[in-house]
PDB file of C-alpha atoms in Angstrom:
ATOM      1  CA  UNK A1400      35.492 -86.108  -5.129  1.00 44.00           C
ATOM      2  CA  UNK A1401      36.856 -83.338  -7.391  1.00 38.00           C
ATOM      3  CA  UNK A1402      34.604 -84.454 -10.243  1.00 41.00           C
ATOM      4  CA  UNK A1403      31.627 -84.419  -7.875  1.00 43.00           C
ATOM      5  CA  UNK A1404      32.418 -80.866  -6.747  1.00 39.00           C
ATOM      6  CA  UNK A1405      32.868 -79.664 -10.325  1.00 37.00           C
ATOM      7  CA  UNK A1406      29.578 -81.213 -11.343  1.00 42.00           C
ATOM      8  CA  UNK A1407      27.823 -79.545  -8.403  1.00 45.00           C
ATOM      9  CA  UNK A1408      29.222 -76.182  -9.466  1.00 48.00           C
ATOM     10  CA  UNK A1409      27.931 -76.408 -13.002  1.00 54.00           C
ATOM     11  CA  UNK A1410      24.610 -74.669 -13.730  1.00 55.00           C
ATOM     12  CA  UNK A1411      21.562 -76.833 -14.286  1.00 50.00           C
ATOM     13  CA  UNK A1412      20.906 -77.498 -17.969  1.00 53.00           C
ATOM     14  CA  UNK A1413      18.429 -75.141 -19.602  1.00 47.00           C
ATOM     15  CA  UNK A1414      15.028 -76.657 -20.345  1.00 48.00           C
ATOM     16  CA  UNK A1415      14.497 -77.917 -23.857  1.00 53.00           C
ATOM     17  CA  UNK A1416      13.064 -75.348 -26.233  1.00 55.00           C
ATOM     18  CA  UNK A1417       9.947 -77.457 -26.682  1.00 62.00           C
ATOM     19  CA  UNK A1418       9.421 -78.143 -22.959  1.00 78.00           C
ATOM     20  CA  UNK A1419       5.923 -77.495 -21.626  1.00 86.00           C
ATOM     21  CA  UNK A1420       5.902 -74.270 -19.603  1.00 95.00           C
ATOM     22  CA  UNK A1421       4.869 -74.377 -15.942  1.00 96.00           C
ATOM     23  CA  UNK A1422       1.249 -74.725 -14.890  1.00 97.00           C
ATOM     24  CA  UNK A1423      -0.676 -75.147 -11.655  1.00 98.00           C
ATOM     25  CA  UNK A1424      -0.138 -72.787  -8.725  1.00 98.00           C
ATOM     26  CA  UNK A1425       2.505 -70.197  -9.648  1.00 98.00           C
ATOM     27  CA  UNK A1426       3.857 -66.900  -8.368  1.00 98.00           C
ATOM     28  CA  UNK A1427       5.826 -64.017  -9.793  1.00 98.00           C
ATOM     29  CA  UNK A1428       7.279 -60.787  -8.450  1.00 98.00           C
ATOM     30  CA  UNK A1429       5.436 -57.956 -10.165  1.00 98.00           C
ATOM     31  CA  UNK A1430       6.031 -54.245  -9.690  1.00 98.00           C
ATOM     32  CA  UNK A1431       5.389 -52.591  -6.339  1.00 98.00           C
ATOM     33  CA  UNK A1432       2.445 -50.803  -7.949  1.00 98.00           C
ATOM     34  CA  UNK A1433       0.934 -54.232  -8.708  1.00 98.00           C
ATOM     35  CA  UNK A1434       1.492 -55.605  -5.207  1.00 98.00           C
ATOM     36  CA  UNK A1435       4.932 -57.202  -5.540  1.00 98.00           C
ATOM     37  CA  UNK A1436       4.877 -60.983  -5.348  1.00 98.00           C
ATOM     38  CA  UNK A1437       1.502 -62.282  -6.504  1.00 98.00           C
ATOM     39  CA  UNK A1438       0.143 -65.767  -7.144  1.00 98.00           C
ATOM     40  CA  UNK A1439      -2.126 -67.264  -9.781  1.00 98.00           C
ATOM     41  CA  UNK A1440      -3.213 -70.656 -11.075  1.00 98.00           C
ATOM     42  CA  UNK A1441      -2.594 -71.700 -14.699  1.00 98.00           C
ATOM     43  CA  UNK A1442      -4.389 -74.495 -16.567  1.00 98.00           C
ATOM     44  CA  UNK A1443      -2.958 -75.465 -19.951  1.00 98.00           C
ATOM     45  CA  UNK A1444      -4.751 -77.352 -22.721  1.00 96.00           C
ATOM     46  CA  UNK A1445      -3.874 -80.995 -23.283  1.00 93.00           C
ATOM     47  CA  UNK A1446      -0.883 -81.481 -25.582  1.00 93.00           C
ATOM     48  CA  UNK A1447       0.169 -77.851 -25.294  1.00 97.00           C
ATOM     49  CA  UNK A1448       2.335 -76.956 -28.299  1.00 96.00           C
ATOM     50  CA  UNK A1449       4.482 -73.822 -28.242  1.00 94.00           C
ATOM     51  CA  UNK A1450       4.145 -73.589 -32.023  1.00 96.00           C
ATOM     52  CA  UNK A1451       0.382 -73.019 -31.756  1.00 96.00           C
ATOM     53  CA  UNK A1452      -1.389 -69.857 -30.650  1.00 97.00           C
ATOM     54  CA  UNK A1453      -3.930 -70.200 -27.852  1.00 98.00           C
ATOM     55  CA  UNK A1454      -6.850 -68.180 -26.566  1.00 98.00           C
ATOM     56  CA  UNK A1455      -6.366 -66.772 -23.067  1.00 98.00           C
ATOM     57  CA  UNK A1456      -9.207 -66.614 -20.526  1.00 98.00           C
ATOM     58  CA  UNK A1457      -8.607 -64.842 -17.199  1.00 98.00           C
ATOM     59  CA  UNK A1458     -11.102 -65.845 -14.489  1.00 98.00           C
ATOM     60  CA  UNK A1459     -11.412 -63.507 -11.485  1.00 98.00           C
ATOM     61  CA  UNK A1460     -12.451 -65.017  -8.164  1.00 98.00           C
ATOM     62  CA  UNK A1461     -15.215 -63.778  -5.905  1.00 98.00           C
ATOM     63  CA  UNK A1462     -14.956 -62.668  -2.277  1.00 97.00           C
ATOM     64  CA  UNK A1463     -12.548 -64.755  -0.142  1.00 97.00           C
ATOM     65  CA  UNK A1464     -12.058 -67.203  -3.023  1.00 98.00           C
ATOM     66  CA  UNK A1465      -8.733 -68.346  -4.472  1.00 98.00           C
ATOM     67  CA  UNK A1466      -7.750 -68.816  -8.071  1.00 98.00           C
ATOM     68  CA  UNK A1467      -7.395 -72.553  -7.516  1.00 98.00           C
ATOM     69  CA  UNK A1468     -10.944 -72.685  -6.176  1.00 98.00           C
ATOM     70  CA  UNK A1469     -12.188 -70.902  -9.302  1.00 98.00           C
ATOM     71  CA  UNK A1470     -10.300 -73.456 -11.402  1.00 98.00           C
ATOM     72  CA  UNK A1471     -12.125 -76.189  -9.501  1.00 97.00           C
ATOM     73  CA  UNK A1472     -15.515 -74.445  -9.867  1.00 97.00           C
ATOM     74  CA  UNK A1473     -15.679 -72.498 -13.149  1.00 98.00           C
ATOM     75  CA  UNK A1474     -12.878 -74.477 -14.747  1.00 98.00           C
ATOM     76  CA  UNK A1475     -14.049 -77.989 -13.908  1.00 97.00           C
ATOM     77  CA  UNK A1476     -17.772 -77.399 -13.407  1.00 97.00           C
ATOM     78  CA  UNK A1477     -19.917 -77.798 -10.333  1.00 96.00           C
ATOM     79  CA  UNK A1478     -21.648 -81.074 -11.040  1.00 90.00           C
ATOM     80  CA  UNK A1479     -19.669 -82.994 -13.640  1.00 86.00           C
ATOM     81  CA  UNK A1480     -20.432 -84.825 -15.832  1.00 89.00           C
ATOM     82  CA  UNK A1481     -23.824 -83.052 -16.015  1.00 91.00           C
ATOM     83  CA  UNK A1482     -22.419 -79.515 -15.655  1.00 96.00           C
ATOM     84  CA  UNK A1483     -18.847 -79.421 -16.943  1.00 96.00           C
ATOM     85  CA  UNK A1484     -16.609 -76.400 -16.797  1.00 97.00           C
ATOM     86  CA  UNK A1485     -15.016 -73.864 -19.088  1.00 98.00           C
ATOM     87  CA  UNK A1486     -11.845 -75.915 -19.522  1.00 98.00           C
ATOM     88  CA  UNK A1487     -13.800 -78.862 -20.889  1.00 96.00           C
ATOM     89  CA  UNK A1488     -15.811 -76.729 -23.321  1.00 97.00           C
ATOM     90  CA  UNK A1489     -12.918 -74.635 -24.658  1.00 97.00           C
ATOM     91  CA  UNK A1490     -10.124 -76.387 -26.535  1.00 94.00           C
ATOM     92  CA  UNK A1491      -6.909 -74.555 -27.422  1.00 96.00           C
ATOM     93  CA  UNK A1492      -7.247 -72.191 -24.474  1.00 98.00           C
ATOM     94  CA  UNK A1493      -4.940 -71.193 -21.633  1.00 98.00           C
ATOM     95  CA  UNK A1494      -6.798 -70.374 -18.406  1.00 98.00           C
ATOM     96  CA  UNK A1495      -5.384 -68.110 -15.709  1.00 98.00           C
ATOM     97  CA  UNK A1496      -7.019 -67.715 -12.299  1.00 99.00           C
ATOM     98  CA  UNK A1497      -5.428 -64.832 -10.327  1.00 98.00           C
ATOM     99  CA  UNK A1498      -5.370 -64.756  -6.536  1.00 98.00           C
ATOM    100  CA  UNK A1499      -6.583 -61.791  -4.546  1.00 98.00           C
ATOM    101  CA  UNK A1500      -4.173 -60.104  -2.138  1.00 97.00           C
ATOM    102  CA  UNK A1501      -5.876 -57.217  -0.365  1.00 97.00           C
ATOM    103  CA  UNK A1502      -8.133 -57.367   2.687  1.00 97.00           C
ATOM    104  CA  UNK A1503     -10.821 -54.855   3.656  1.00 93.00           C
ATOM    105  CA  UNK A1504     -12.056 -55.469   7.172  1.00 94.00           C
ATOM    106  CA  UNK A1505     -12.558 -59.221   7.290  1.00 94.00           C
ATOM    107  CA  UNK A1506     -12.952 -59.922   3.554  1.00 96.00           C
ATOM    108  CA  UNK A1507     -10.467 -60.404   0.742  1.00 97.00           C
ATOM    109  CA  UNK A1508     -11.286 -58.950  -2.650  1.00 98.00           C
ATOM    110  CA  UNK A1509     -10.197 -56.802  -5.558  1.00 98.00           C
ATOM    111  CA  UNK A1510      -9.231 -53.134  -5.673  1.00 98.00           C
ATOM    112  CA  UNK A1511     -11.544 -51.749  -8.343  1.00 98.00           C
ATOM    113  CA  UNK A1512      -9.911 -48.557  -9.517  1.00 97.00           C
ATOM    114  CA  UNK A1513      -9.887 -44.918  -8.456  1.00 96.00           C
ATOM    115  CA  UNK A1514     -13.658 -44.422  -8.095  1.00 96.00           C
ATOM    116  CA  UNK A1515     -14.517 -47.556  -6.097  1.00 97.00           C
ATOM    117  CA  UNK A1516     -14.365 -46.273  -2.513  1.00 96.00           C
ATOM    118  CA  UNK A1517     -13.985 -47.986  -0.096  1.00 95.00           C
ATOM    119  CA  UNK A1518     -12.564 -50.746  -2.352  1.00 97.00           C
ATOM    120  CA  UNK A1519     -10.549 -48.348  -4.441  1.00 97.00           C
ATOM    121  CA  UNK A1520      -7.009 -48.348  -5.773  1.00 97.00           C
ATOM    122  CA  UNK A1521      -5.062 -48.990  -8.955  1.00 98.00           C
ATOM    123  CA  UNK A1522      -3.011 -51.922  -7.622  1.00 97.00           C
ATOM    124  CA  UNK A1523      -5.168 -54.783  -8.903  1.00 98.00           C
ATOM    125  CA  UNK A1524      -5.669 -53.123 -12.288  1.00 98.00           C
ATOM    126  CA  UNK A1525      -1.879 -52.830 -12.508  1.00 98.00           C
ATOM    127  CA  UNK A1526      -1.591 -56.469 -11.419  1.00 98.00           C
ATOM    128  CA  UNK A1527      -4.005 -57.576 -14.131  1.00 98.00           C
ATOM    129  CA  UNK A1528      -2.122 -55.574 -16.752  1.00 98.00           C
ATOM    130  CA  UNK A1529       1.264 -56.974 -15.730  1.00 98.00           C
ATOM    131  CA  UNK A1530      -0.158 -60.491 -15.398  1.00 98.00           C
ATOM    132  CA  UNK A1531      -1.435 -60.361 -18.975  1.00 98.00           C
ATOM    133  CA  UNK A1532       2.015 -59.294 -20.148  1.00 98.00           C
ATOM    134  CA  UNK A1533       3.707 -62.031 -18.106  1.00 98.00           C
ATOM    135  CA  UNK A1534       1.383 -64.747 -19.384  1.00 98.00           C
ATOM    136  CA  UNK A1535       1.889 -63.588 -22.961  1.00 97.00           C
ATOM    137  CA  UNK A1536       5.646 -63.943 -22.436  1.00 97.00           C
ATOM    138  CA  UNK A1537       5.431 -67.361 -20.785  1.00 97.00           C
ATOM    139  CA  UNK A1538       2.884 -68.976 -23.099  1.00 98.00           C
ATOM    140  CA  UNK A1539       1.989 -68.923 -26.775  1.00 98.00           C
ATOM    141  CA  UNK A1540      -1.011 -66.588 -26.680  1.00 98.00           C
ATOM    142  CA  UNK A1541      -3.066 -65.163 -29.520  1.00 98.00           C
ATOM    143  CA  UNK A1542      -3.215 -61.581 -28.245  1.00 98.00           C
ATOM    144  CA  UNK A1543      -6.280 -60.903 -30.405  1.00 98.00           C
ATOM    145  CA  UNK A1544      -8.246 -63.470 -28.383  1.00 98.00           C
ATOM    146  CA  UNK A1545      -7.823 -62.519 -24.727  1.00 98.00           C
ATOM    147  CA  UNK A1546     -10.922 -62.644 -22.515  1.00 98.00           C
ATOM    148  CA  UNK A1547     -11.990 -62.075 -18.909  1.00 98.00           C
ATOM    149  CA  UNK A1548     -14.824 -63.373 -16.775  1.00 98.00           C
ATOM    150  CA  UNK A1549     -15.498 -63.634 -13.059  1.00 98.00           C
ATOM    151  CA  UNK A1550     -18.206 -64.089 -10.460  1.00 98.00           C
ATOM    152  CA  UNK A1551     -19.496 -61.664  -7.799  1.00 98.00           C
ATOM    153  CA  UNK A1552     -16.521 -59.493  -6.717  1.00 98.00           C
ATOM    154  CA  UNK A1553     -14.694 -61.240  -9.553  1.00 98.00           C
ATOM    155  CA  UNK A1554     -17.486 -60.090 -11.855  1.00 98.00           C
ATOM    156  CA  UNK A1555     -16.790 -56.555 -10.659  1.00 98.00           C
ATOM    157  CA  UNK A1556     -13.132 -57.045 -11.555  1.00 98.00           C
ATOM    158  CA  UNK A1557     -13.956 -58.479 -14.987  1.00 98.00           C
ATOM    159  CA  UNK A1558     -16.037 -55.369 -15.726  1.00 98.00           C
ATOM    160  CA  UNK A1559     -13.369 -53.017 -14.359  1.00 98.00           C
ATOM    161  CA  UNK A1560     -10.594 -54.498 -16.505  1.00 98.00           C
ATOM    162  CA  UNK A1561     -13.025 -54.477 -19.430  1.00 98.00           C
ATOM    163  CA  UNK A1562     -13.058 -50.713 -19.033  1.00 98.00           C
ATOM    164  CA  UNK A1563      -9.600 -49.688 -17.839  1.00 98.00           C
ATOM    165  CA  UNK A1564      -7.743 -52.440 -19.739  1.00 98.00           C
ATOM    166  CA  UNK A1565     -10.267 -52.842 -22.526  1.00 98.00           C
ATOM    167  CA  UNK A1566      -7.646 -52.386 -25.236  1.00 98.00           C
ATOM    168  CA  UNK A1567      -6.063 -55.673 -24.095  1.00 98.00           C
ATOM    169  CA  UNK A1568      -9.299 -57.680 -24.231  1.00 98.00           C
ATOM    170  CA  UNK A1569     -11.543 -59.029 -26.972  1.00 98.00           C
ATOM    171  CA  UNK A1570     -14.553 -59.762 -24.747  1.00 98.00           C
ATOM    172  CA  UNK A1571     -15.642 -59.927 -21.097  1.00 98.00           C
ATOM    173  CA  UNK A1572     -18.409 -61.771 -19.264  1.00 98.00           C
ATOM    174  CA  UNK A1573     -19.090 -60.402 -15.745  1.00 98.00           C
ATOM    175  CA  UNK A1574     -21.396 -62.589 -13.622  1.00 98.00           C
ATOM    176  CA  UNK A1575     -23.411 -61.435 -10.576  1.00 98.00           C
ATOM    177  CA  UNK A1576     -21.346 -58.264 -10.141  1.00 98.00           C
ATOM    178  CA  UNK A1577     -22.256 -55.380  -7.865  1.00 98.00           C
ATOM    179  CA  UNK A1578     -23.834 -52.262  -9.351  1.00 97.00           C
ATOM    180  CA  UNK A1579     -21.241 -50.396 -11.462  1.00 97.00           C
ATOM    181  CA  UNK A1580     -20.438 -47.837  -8.762  1.00 96.00           C
ATOM    182  CA  UNK A1581     -16.746 -48.172  -9.625  1.00 95.00           C
ATOM    183  CA  UNK A1582     -17.348 -46.211 -12.867  1.00 96.00           C
ATOM    184  CA  UNK A1583     -18.353 -43.145 -10.848  1.00 95.00           C
ATOM    185  CA  UNK A1584     -21.671 -41.482 -10.121  1.00 92.00           C
ATOM    186  CA  UNK A1585     -23.010 -40.863 -12.648  1.00 92.00           C
ATOM    187  CA  UNK A1586     -21.240 -43.733 -14.360  1.00 93.00           C
ATOM    188  CA  UNK A1587     -18.733 -42.550 -16.949  1.00 95.00           C
ATOM    189  CA  UNK A1588     -16.779 -44.417 -19.602  1.00 96.00           C
ATOM    190  CA  UNK A1589     -14.255 -41.586 -19.971  1.00 95.00           C
ATOM    191  CA  UNK A1590     -11.434 -43.724 -18.532  1.00 95.00           C
ATOM    192  CA  UNK A1591     -12.204 -46.811 -20.625  1.00 97.00           C
ATOM    193  CA  UNK A1592      -9.866 -48.031 -23.350  1.00 98.00           C
ATOM    194  CA  UNK A1593     -10.649 -50.295 -26.291  1.00 98.00           C
ATOM    195  CA  UNK A1594     -14.060 -51.756 -26.974  1.00 98.00           C
ATOM    196  CA  UNK A1595     -14.375 -55.393 -25.883  1.00 98.00           C
ATOM    197  CA  UNK A1596     -17.624 -57.216 -26.473  1.00 98.00           C
ATOM    198  CA  UNK A1597     -19.630 -57.687 -23.257  1.00 98.00           C
ATOM    199  CA  UNK A1598     -22.018 -60.345 -21.990  1.00 98.00           C
ATOM    200  CA  UNK A1599     -23.457 -59.460 -18.581  1.00 98.00           C
ATOM    201  CA  UNK A1600     -25.109 -62.180 -16.475  1.00 98.00           C
ATOM    202  CA  UNK A1601     -27.226 -61.235 -13.473  1.00 98.00           C
ATOM    203  CA  UNK A1602     -29.913 -62.934 -11.380  1.00 98.00           C
ATOM    204  CA  UNK A1603     -33.411 -61.496 -11.376  1.00 98.00           C
ATOM    205  CA  UNK A1604     -33.776 -62.745  -7.785  1.00 97.00           C
ATOM    206  CA  UNK A1605     -30.154 -62.395  -6.670  1.00 98.00           C
ATOM    207  CA  UNK A1606     -30.159 -63.268  -2.965  1.00 97.00           C
ATOM    208  CA  UNK A1607     -26.803 -61.667  -2.155  1.00 97.00           C
ATOM    209  CA  UNK A1608     -27.849 -58.115  -3.043  1.00 97.00           C
ATOM    210  CA  UNK A1609     -31.487 -58.778  -2.113  1.00 96.00           C
ATOM    211  CA  UNK A1610     -33.851 -55.823  -1.880  1.00 97.00           C
ATOM    212  CA  UNK A1611     -31.108 -53.431  -3.025  1.00 97.00           C
ATOM    213  CA  UNK A1612     -31.395 -54.962  -6.504  1.00 98.00           C
ATOM    214  CA  UNK A1613     -35.104 -55.556  -7.149  1.00 97.00           C
ATOM    215  CA  UNK A1614     -35.843 -57.518 -10.322  1.00 97.00           C
ATOM    216  CA  UNK A1615     -32.152 -57.576 -11.292  1.00 98.00           C
ATOM    217  CA  UNK A1616     -31.605 -53.810 -11.030  1.00 98.00           C
ATOM    218  CA  UNK A1617     -27.802 -54.034 -10.705  1.00 98.00           C
ATOM    219  CA  UNK A1618     -27.548 -56.135 -13.858  1.00 98.00           C
ATOM    220  CA  UNK A1619     -29.746 -53.677 -15.718  1.00 98.00           C
ATOM    221  CA  UNK A1620     -27.446 -50.844 -14.637  1.00 98.00           C
ATOM    222  CA  UNK A1621     -24.472 -52.770 -16.017  1.00 97.00           C
ATOM    223  CA  UNK A1622     -26.258 -53.361 -19.271  1.00 98.00           C
ATOM    224  CA  UNK A1623     -27.209 -49.688 -19.552  1.00 97.00           C
ATOM    225  CA  UNK A1624     -23.548 -48.716 -19.123  1.00 98.00           C
ATOM    226  CA  UNK A1625     -22.282 -51.071 -21.835  1.00 98.00           C
ATOM    227  CA  UNK A1626     -25.057 -50.423 -24.347  1.00 98.00           C
ATOM    228  CA  UNK A1627     -24.462 -46.677 -23.996  1.00 97.00           C
ATOM    229  CA  UNK A1628     -20.689 -47.081 -24.338  1.00 98.00           C
ATOM    230  CA  UNK A1629     -21.105 -49.231 -27.429  1.00 98.00           C
ATOM    231  CA  UNK A1630     -23.799 -46.945 -28.879  1.00 98.00           C
ATOM    232  CA  UNK A1631     -26.206 -49.837 -29.353  1.00 98.00           C
ATOM    233  CA  UNK A1632     -29.681 -49.175 -30.640  1.00 95.00           C
ATOM    234  CA  UNK A1633     -32.606 -49.787 -28.323  1.00 92.00           C
ATOM    235  CA  UNK A1634     -33.561 -52.815 -30.410  1.00 95.00           C
ATOM    236  CA  UNK A1635     -32.534 -56.323 -29.500  1.00 97.00           C
ATOM    237  CA  UNK A1636     -33.205 -59.962 -30.305  1.00 96.00           C
ATOM    238  CA  UNK A1637     -34.302 -62.247 -27.484  1.00 96.00           C
ATOM    239  CA  UNK A1638     -33.372 -65.880 -26.992  1.00 95.00           C
ATOM    240  CA  UNK A1639     -34.904 -67.086 -23.759  1.00 96.00           C
ATOM    241  CA  UNK A1640     -33.430 -65.033 -20.915  1.00 98.00           C
ATOM    242  CA  UNK A1641     -30.787 -63.436 -23.147  1.00 98.00           C
ATOM    243  CA  UNK A1642     -30.967 -60.250 -25.213  1.00 98.00           C
ATOM    244  CA  UNK A1643     -28.603 -59.531 -28.120  1.00 98.00           C
ATOM    245  CA  UNK A1644     -28.476 -55.800 -28.812  1.00 98.00           C
ATOM    246  CA  UNK A1645     -28.313 -54.421 -32.326  1.00 98.00           C
ATOM    247  CA  UNK A1646     -25.994 -51.812 -33.799  1.00 97.00           C
ATOM    248  CA  UNK A1647     -23.324 -52.165 -31.076  1.00 98.00           C
ATOM    249  CA  UNK A1648     -19.703 -51.480 -31.964  1.00 98.00           C
ATOM    250  CA  UNK A1649     -18.426 -54.948 -30.972  1.00 98.00           C
ATOM    251  CA  UNK A1650     -21.382 -56.683 -29.328  1.00 98.00           C
ATOM    252  CA  UNK A1651     -23.464 -56.513 -26.150  1.00 98.00           C
ATOM    253  CA  UNK A1652     -25.503 -59.312 -24.589  1.00 98.00           C
ATOM    254  CA  UNK A1653     -27.502 -59.305 -21.376  1.00 98.00           C
ATOM    255  CA  UNK A1654     -28.835 -62.337 -19.536  1.00 98.00           C
ATOM    256  CA  UNK A1655     -31.222 -61.718 -16.637  1.00 98.00           C
ATOM    257  CA  UNK A1656     -31.660 -65.227 -15.325  1.00 98.00           C
ATOM    258  CA  UNK A1657     -34.421 -66.515 -13.096  1.00 98.00           C
ATOM    259  CA  UNK A1658     -33.623 -68.182  -9.801  1.00 96.00           C
ATOM    260  CA  UNK A1659     -33.495 -71.901  -9.187  1.00 96.00           C
ATOM    261  CA  UNK A1660     -31.193 -72.735 -12.118  1.00 98.00           C
ATOM    262  CA  UNK A1661     -27.987 -73.489 -10.190  1.00 97.00           C
ATOM    263  CA  UNK A1662     -27.379 -77.107  -9.156  1.00 96.00           C
ATOM    264  CA  UNK A1663     -23.990 -76.784  -7.447  1.00 96.00           C
ATOM    265  CA  UNK A1664     -23.132 -76.466  -3.772  1.00 92.00           C
ATOM    266  CA  UNK A1665     -22.955 -73.515  -1.425  1.00 92.00           C
ATOM    267  CA  UNK A1666     -25.369 -70.878  -0.248  1.00 94.00           C
ATOM    268  CA  UNK A1667     -26.927 -67.806  -1.900  1.00 96.00           C
ATOM    269  CA  UNK A1668     -28.044 -70.062  -4.708  1.00 96.00           C
ATOM    270  CA  UNK A1669     -29.756 -67.346  -6.742  1.00 97.00           C
ATOM    271  CA  UNK A1670     -26.511 -65.358  -6.684  1.00 98.00           C
ATOM    272  CA  UNK A1671     -24.809 -68.239  -8.500  1.00 98.00           C
ATOM    273  CA  UNK A1672     -24.856 -68.626 -12.310  1.00 98.00           C
ATOM    274  CA  UNK A1673     -27.438 -70.820 -14.011  1.00 98.00           C
ATOM    275  CA  UNK A1674     -26.168 -74.248 -15.037  1.00 98.00           C
ATOM    276  CA  UNK A1675     -26.208 -73.268 -18.700  1.00 98.00           C
ATOM    277  CA  UNK A1676     -23.735 -70.411 -18.139  1.00 98.00           C
ATOM    278  CA  UNK A1677     -20.550 -72.478 -18.487  1.00 98.00           C
ATOM    279  CA  UNK A1678     -21.463 -73.941 -21.866  1.00 97.00           C
ATOM    280  CA  UNK A1679     -23.073 -70.759 -23.201  1.00 98.00           C
ATOM    281  CA  UNK A1680     -20.223 -68.405 -22.361  1.00 98.00           C
ATOM    282  CA  UNK A1681     -17.649 -70.932 -23.626  1.00 98.00           C
ATOM    283  CA  UNK A1682     -19.364 -71.143 -26.989  1.00 98.00           C
ATOM    284  CA  UNK A1683     -19.594 -67.355 -27.168  1.00 98.00           C
ATOM    285  CA  UNK A1684     -15.901 -66.830 -26.384  1.00 98.00           C
ATOM    286  CA  UNK A1685     -14.893 -69.587 -28.785  1.00 97.00           C
ATOM    287  CA  UNK A1686     -16.642 -67.706 -31.580  1.00 97.00           C
ATOM    288  CA  UNK A1687     -14.147 -64.821 -31.540  1.00 96.00           C
TER     289      UNK A1687
END
């Protein structure tokens, strides 16, 4: 009995130095400014090796969507094996899918900085900043290859962190985001840091924003913001629906995609990315 009690009192052995760090649904207590305890989903590459350095891709969820759901949609693909996800296309990459915390009215979404009334506040920018630091402590991350993407309200958040936390990021790819009202009116890059490359995706016939965004207006406004910030020339090379701008400091692309190119489930089908998005953006990010 004494031996049993002594054994129970001993601390659990520390994990082996080469043990795989935790993945799946996780939580951590961040600062009060970042919302306190927050949750996120982590997907590690097969045969994770702490002696290697991995790319990091942060994927921000859209309205009322969890990080796990984004892992199942963007990460896995929406019609595998025909349309496979980011995790299949990108080897040697750690994926993090943060969960939203704050509710406005009856919807859950991201706080988009000081100019984003009524969805304003610094708390989710602080969360993203502290999450990046936490992930870089917990996993073997190449800090020169950190990226962000997201869809709809998550696209807003990808663009916002690309500005306010741009010094932490190599490239961003916002998809189907709202107009860039969260940079002020008129839009200003005065608060932006760093200069990540940007690839904006937006639907010409987006059926979430509808008549408010005729012929992809909101996407064009995004593109105008980034091309001005990066001092691109007015010249570009076209490849189908995508324009590559010339003379930019780190790179700007803009895809204005036609409707009817999404084969997954759900409504607002022209608000969803085209099927080629997952492969195209994976190849672009892998090139950095």
